Each structure stands twice: as C-alpha cells, then as structure tokens.
Amino acid sequence: MSAALLLTVGGLKAGKEESASKEFKATCPVSGKPATEDHMVQLKNGDKVYFCCDNCPKAFKQSPNKYTQGVHRELLETGQVVQVACPFDGQPVSKDHTVEMGDVKIGFCSDKCEEKFKAAADDAAKLKLVFANGAFNKGFTRQTMCPVSGKPINPEHSVEYKGKKVYFCCPNCPAAF
C-alpha cells in the first residue's frame, strides 16, 4: 500500500512539475499579439480568454462575436479544447494531414481538406475556415479529460451518450463508463 501511495505522490509531483514548466502561449483574439495570463476574462460557460493588454478585454466585451474565431484558436492554444475531427467534414483526422497555425497544429482528414486550408488567401481566411462556429463545432470538443481515468482524451475512443459524443483515453474506458 505504501509503495502505491509513493507512486501516486511521485506521479502527482511529476505532473505538477511538468505543468509548471510548460510555457504559457496564447494569441490575443483582439490584437493577434501574444497574450498573457495577467489579462484574462472568464466567460459564462467557464472558458478563459486571455489578452495582451488592458484595452483588449474592453474591446472584446463591446463586440464579443467579432472575436469568436480568435477565441476558438486561443482555446486550442491553451488546452481548453481538443481537436477530435476534421473541422471541414467531421471525419477522423489523419496524422499525414496536419498544418501549423501559429502555436497549434490543425489536423485534416484528407488531402482535399488540407489543400482547402492551404488555398485560403491569408491567415485571416484560414482562421475563419478552421475556427468559425460550424467548423469549430465539427472538429473540437471542450471535453479534455477522460471521465473514467481523468487522463487526457484520445479522439479515437468515444461513444454516443444521450445524443452527445463522450471521449476517453483508451479502449478500456468506454466499457467502464
């Protein structure tokens, strides 16, 4: 029993050290500049949105819908959402079809979808393609942890439950759920 406790405590310590050493990276949805943890607004749904300065939260609060795509990108950057499918058609992501967009990787299901992204005129158009509400709802989830183990989810392991997709860390957890 004490060995198990030591392993648990050691694992918790390692997890805390890892998260403490992870550098905070986020893009301000208003200015496009690097955001800081000092300038944060928590939305009604619990999402945390980070900004680069004191003025950007004010601009955001005046017109939040104007910044939806930037907020969605930042949610991915900060680990508040996880990509689970292609944002264009909702199909599983292929490891062969990923692109970098700032500090995040975006996956697609096929050459066709990846090329659609790459053909966009500029970064603003790419941001809109991937993070507009429809694409965001197809490709991303706010569920980041397995409800059985508490570990990060793996989009390959999911079940439908009460009309919603629930994600798990491994193939054993859906049965336990």
mmCIF file of C-alpha atoms in Angstrom:
data_model
loop_
_atom_site.group_PDB
_atom_site.id
_atom_site.type_symbol
_atom_site.label_atom_id
_atom_site.label_comp_id
_atom_site.label_asym_id
_atom_site.label_seq_id
_atom_site.Cartn_x
_atom_site.Cartn_y
_atom_site.Cartn_z
ATOM 1 C CA MET A 1 0.000 0.000 0.000
ATOM 2 C CA SER A 2 2.757 2.475 0.891
ATOM 3 C CA ALA A 3 4.520 1.711 -2.408
ATOM 4 C CA ALA A 4 1.321 2.540 -4.299
ATOM 5 C CA LEU A 5 0.966 5.753 -2.317
ATOM 6 C CA LEU A 6 4.564 6.708 -3.096
ATOM 7 C CA LEU A 7 3.993 6.033 -6.800
ATOM 8 C CA THR A 8 0.837 8.148 -6.721
ATOM 9 C CA VAL A 9 2.544 11.017 -4.926
ATOM 10 C CA GLY A 10 5.537 10.757 -7.277
ATOM 11 C CA GLY A 11 3.220 10.830 -10.291
ATOM 12 C CA LEU A 12 1.385 13.874 -8.953
ATOM 13 C CA LYS A 13 4.666 15.654 -8.304
ATOM 14 C CA ALA A 14 5.907 14.896 -11.820
ATOM 15 C CA GLY A 15 2.603 16.135 -13.287
ATOM 16 C CA LYS A 16 2.815 19.391 -11.325
ATOM 17 C CA GLU A 17 6.445 19.943 -12.367
ATOM 18 C CA GLU A 18 5.548 19.293 -15.998
ATOM 19 C CA SER A 19 2.627 21.746 -15.943
ATOM 20 C CA ALA A 20 4.706 24.342 -14.067
ATOM 21 C CA SER A 21 7.470 24.123 -16.663
ATOM 22 C CA LYS A 22 5.079 24.396 -19.612
ATOM 23 C CA GLU A 23 5.296 27.881 -21.048
ATOM 24 C CA PHE A 24 2.011 29.779 -21.397
ATOM 25 C CA LYS A 25 1.348 30.552 -25.052
ATOM 26 C CA ALA A 26 -1.787 32.171 -26.358
ATOM 27 C CA THR A 27 -2.715 34.681 -29.030
ATOM 28 C CA CYS A 28 -4.821 37.668 -28.046
ATOM 29 C CA PRO A 29 -8.102 37.308 -30.001
ATOM 30 C CA VAL A 30 -8.358 41.094 -30.382
ATOM 31 C CA SER A 31 -4.851 42.208 -31.396
ATOM 32 C CA GLY A 32 -3.261 38.961 -32.584
ATOM 33 C CA LYS A 33 -0.278 39.633 -30.289
ATOM 34 C CA PRO A 34 0.958 37.230 -27.601
ATOM 35 C CA ALA A 35 -1.481 37.135 -24.679
ATOM 36 C CA THR A 36 -0.540 36.943 -21.007
ATOM 37 C CA GLU A 37 -2.131 35.266 -18.022
ATOM 38 C CA ASP A 38 -2.390 38.709 -16.365
ATOM 39 C CA HIS A 39 -5.187 39.868 -18.689
ATOM 40 C CA MET A 40 -7.943 37.248 -18.531
ATOM 41 C CA VAL A 41 -11.721 37.263 -18.756
ATOM 42 C CA GLN A 42 -13.745 34.218 -17.728
ATOM 43 C CA LEU A 43 -16.838 33.695 -19.861
ATOM 44 C CA LYS A 44 -20.206 32.483 -18.522
ATOM 45 C CA ASN A 45 -19.526 28.982 -19.868
ATOM 46 C CA GLY A 46 -16.243 28.796 -17.922
ATOM 47 C CA ASP A 47 -13.889 29.419 -20.849
ATOM 48 C CA LYS A 48 -10.934 31.636 -20.013
ATOM 49 C CA VAL A 49 -9.936 34.184 -22.644
ATOM 50 C CA TYR A 50 -6.519 35.820 -22.403
ATOM 51 C CA PHE A 51 -5.464 39.184 -23.804
ATOM 52 C CA CYS A 52 -2.239 41.123 -24.364
ATOM 53 C CA CYS A 53 -3.151 44.342 -22.527
ATOM 54 C CA ASP A 54 -5.843 46.142 -20.522
ATOM 55 C CA ASN A 55 -7.531 47.613 -23.617
ATOM 56 C CA CYS A 56 -8.265 44.354 -25.438
ATOM 57 C CA PRO A 57 -10.723 42.940 -22.853
ATOM 58 C CA LYS A 58 -12.691 46.187 -23.146
ATOM 59 C CA ALA A 59 -12.871 45.859 -26.946
ATOM 60 C CA PHE A 60 -13.823 42.190 -26.586
ATOM 61 C CA LYS A 61 -16.657 42.938 -24.151
ATOM 62 C CA GLN A 62 -18.114 45.536 -26.547
ATOM 63 C CA SER A 63 -18.258 43.105 -29.515
ATOM 64 C CA PRO A 64 -17.512 39.519 -28.419
ATOM 65 C CA ASN A 65 -18.957 37.942 -31.583
ATOM 66 C CA LYS A 66 -16.413 39.855 -33.658
ATOM 67 C CA TYR A 67 -13.628 37.854 -31.993
ATOM 68 C CA THR A 68 -15.166 34.350 -31.930
ATOM 69 C CA GLN A 69 -12.623 32.788 -34.291
ATOM 70 C CA GLY A 70 -9.687 34.209 -32.354
ATOM 71 C CA VAL A 71 -11.190 32.966 -29.095
ATOM 72 C CA HIS A 72 -11.637 29.477 -30.570
ATOM 73 C CA ARG A 73 -7.982 29.411 -31.678
ATOM 74 C CA GLU A 74 -6.892 30.530 -28.221
ATOM 75 C CA LEU A 75 -8.995 27.814 -26.546
ATOM 76 C CA LEU A 76 -6.992 25.269 -28.544
ATOM 77 C CA GLU A 77 -3.692 27.003 -27.749
ATOM 78 C CA THR A 78 -4.430 26.947 -24.015
ATOM 79 C CA GLY A 79 -5.705 23.348 -23.956
ATOM 80 C CA GLN A 80 -9.291 24.268 -23.083
ATOM 81 C CA VAL A 81 -10.455 22.376 -26.165
ATOM 82 C CA VAL A 82 -9.084 19.388 -28.055
ATOM 83 C CA GLN A 83 -9.314 18.695 -31.768
ATOM 84 C CA VAL A 84 -11.261 15.473 -32.322
ATOM 85 C CA ALA A 85 -12.115 15.608 -36.033
ATOM 86 C CA CYS A 86 -11.568 17.454 -39.297
ATOM 87 C CA PRO A 87 -13.112 20.929 -38.977
ATOM 88 C CA PHE A 88 -14.440 20.741 -42.534
ATOM 89 C CA ASP A 89 -16.356 17.469 -42.543
ATOM 90 C CA GLY A 90 -16.140 15.993 -39.034
ATOM 91 C CA GLN A 91 -14.233 12.902 -40.197
ATOM 92 C CA PRO A 92 -11.305 11.461 -38.197
ATOM 93 C CA VAL A 93 -8.042 13.376 -38.566
ATOM 94 C CA SER A 94 -5.174 11.788 -40.466
ATOM 95 C CA LYS A 95 -1.681 12.135 -38.988
ATOM 96 C CA ASP A 96 -0.471 12.730 -42.560
ATOM 97 C CA HIS A 97 -2.575 15.878 -42.938
ATOM 98 C CA THR A 98 -1.583 18.410 -40.289
ATOM 99 C CA VAL A 99 -0.527 22.027 -40.598
ATOM 100 C CA GLU A 100 0.808 24.523 -38.108
ATOM 101 C CA MET A 101 -1.174 27.662 -37.447
ATOM 102 C CA GLY A 102 0.752 29.819 -35.028
ATOM 103 C CA ASP A 103 1.454 27.730 -31.944
ATOM 104 C CA VAL A 104 -1.064 24.979 -32.712
ATOM 105 C CA LYS A 105 -1.336 22.089 -35.117
ATOM 106 C CA ILE A 106 -4.559 21.591 -37.023
ATOM 107 C CA GLY A 107 -5.397 18.192 -38.477
ATOM 108 C CA PHE A 108 -7.472 17.334 -41.505
ATOM 109 C CA CYS A 109 -8.926 14.074 -42.771
ATOM 110 C CA SER A 110 -7.630 14.191 -46.334
ATOM 111 C CA ASP A 111 -5.509 15.908 -48.977
ATOM 112 C CA LYS A 112 -8.650 17.684 -50.166
ATOM 113 C CA CYS A 113 -9.339 19.303 -46.788
ATOM 114 C CA GLU A 114 -5.703 20.171 -46.170
ATOM 115 C CA GLU A 115 -5.456 21.799 -49.604
ATOM 116 C CA LYS A 116 -8.660 23.765 -48.958
ATOM 117 C CA PHE A 117 -6.990 25.236 -45.868
ATOM 118 C CA LYS A 118 -3.711 25.959 -47.661
ATOM 119 C CA ALA A 119 -5.545 27.635 -50.568
ATOM 120 C CA ALA A 120 -7.086 30.274 -48.290
ATOM 121 C CA ALA A 121 -5.963 33.760 -49.237
ATOM 122 C CA ASP A 122 -4.347 34.750 -45.926
ATOM 123 C CA ASP A 123 -4.150 33.971 -42.201
ATOM 124 C CA ALA A 124 -7.486 35.680 -41.513
ATOM 125 C CA ALA A 125 -9.200 33.478 -44.099
ATOM 126 C CA LYS A 126 -7.525 30.365 -42.654
ATOM 127 C CA LEU A 127 -8.612 31.365 -39.145
ATOM 128 C CA LYS A 128 -12.193 31.742 -40.362
ATOM 129 C CA LEU A 129 -12.157 28.387 -42.185
ATOM 130 C CA VAL A 130 -10.997 26.408 -39.158
ATOM 131 C CA PHE A 131 -12.435 28.339 -36.217
ATOM 132 C CA ALA A 132 -15.798 29.693 -37.400
ATOM 133 C CA ASN A 133 -18.641 28.249 -35.295
ATOM 134 C CA GLY A 134 -19.629 25.499 -37.744
ATOM 135 C CA ALA A 135 -16.078 24.224 -38.260
ATOM 136 C CA PHE A 136 -15.271 24.572 -34.573
ATOM 137 C CA ASN A 137 -18.322 22.522 -33.574
ATOM 138 C CA LYS A 138 -17.416 19.764 -36.071
ATOM 139 C CA GLY A 139 -13.748 19.488 -35.161
ATOM 140 C CA PHE A 140 -13.250 20.382 -31.496
ATOM 141 C CA THR A 141 -14.545 19.450 -28.048
ATOM 142 C CA ARG A 142 -14.370 21.127 -24.660
ATOM 143 C CA GLN A 143 -14.030 17.692 -23.077
ATOM 144 C CA THR A 144 -10.302 17.351 -22.471
ATOM 145 C CA MET A 145 -10.186 14.600 -19.821
ATOM 146 C CA CYS A 146 -11.435 11.007 -19.773
ATOM 147 C CA PRO A 147 -14.449 10.723 -17.430
ATOM 148 C CA VAL A 148 -13.224 7.333 -16.187
ATOM 149 C CA SER A 149 -9.474 7.754 -15.657
ATOM 150 C CA GLY A 150 -9.034 11.529 -15.562
ATOM 151 C CA LYS A 151 -6.304 11.283 -18.219
ATOM 152 C CA PRO A 152 -6.250 13.347 -21.452
ATOM 153 C CA ILE A 153 -8.695 12.094 -24.076
ATOM 154 C CA ASN A 154 -7.787 10.282 -27.271
ATOM 155 C CA PRO A 155 -10.324 11.138 -30.021
ATOM 156 C CA GLU A 156 -10.078 7.571 -31.347
ATOM 157 C CA HIS A 157 -12.010 6.305 -28.300
ATOM 158 C CA SER A 158 -15.558 7.613 -27.974
ATOM 159 C CA VAL A 159 -19.183 6.600 -27.539
ATOM 160 C CA GLU A 160 -22.520 8.316 -28.066
ATOM 161 C CA TYR A 161 -24.252 9.004 -24.754
ATOM 162 C CA LYS A 162 -27.585 10.830 -24.534
ATOM 163 C CA GLY A 163 -27.067 12.269 -28.013
ATOM 164 C CA LYS A 164 -23.548 13.561 -27.342
ATOM 165 C CA LYS A 165 -20.128 12.149 -28.074
ATOM 166 C CA VAL A 166 -18.082 11.285 -24.992
ATOM 167 C CA TYR A 167 -14.326 10.774 -25.390
ATOM 168 C CA PHE A 168 -11.996 8.501 -23.446
ATOM 169 C CA CYS A 169 -8.259 7.967 -23.020
ATOM 170 C CA CYS A 170 -8.128 4.316 -24.091
ATOM 171 C CA PRO A 171 -10.260 1.466 -25.474
ATOM 172 C CA ASN A 172 -10.963 0.083 -21.968
ATOM 173 C CA CYS A 173 -12.691 3.163 -20.552
ATOM 174 C CA PRO A 174 -15.884 3.194 -22.680
ATOM 175 C CA ALA A 175 -16.921 -0.185 -21.209
ATOM 176 C CA ALA A 176 -16.225 1.047 -17.690
ATOM 177 C CA PHE A 177 -18.280 4.170 -18.402
#
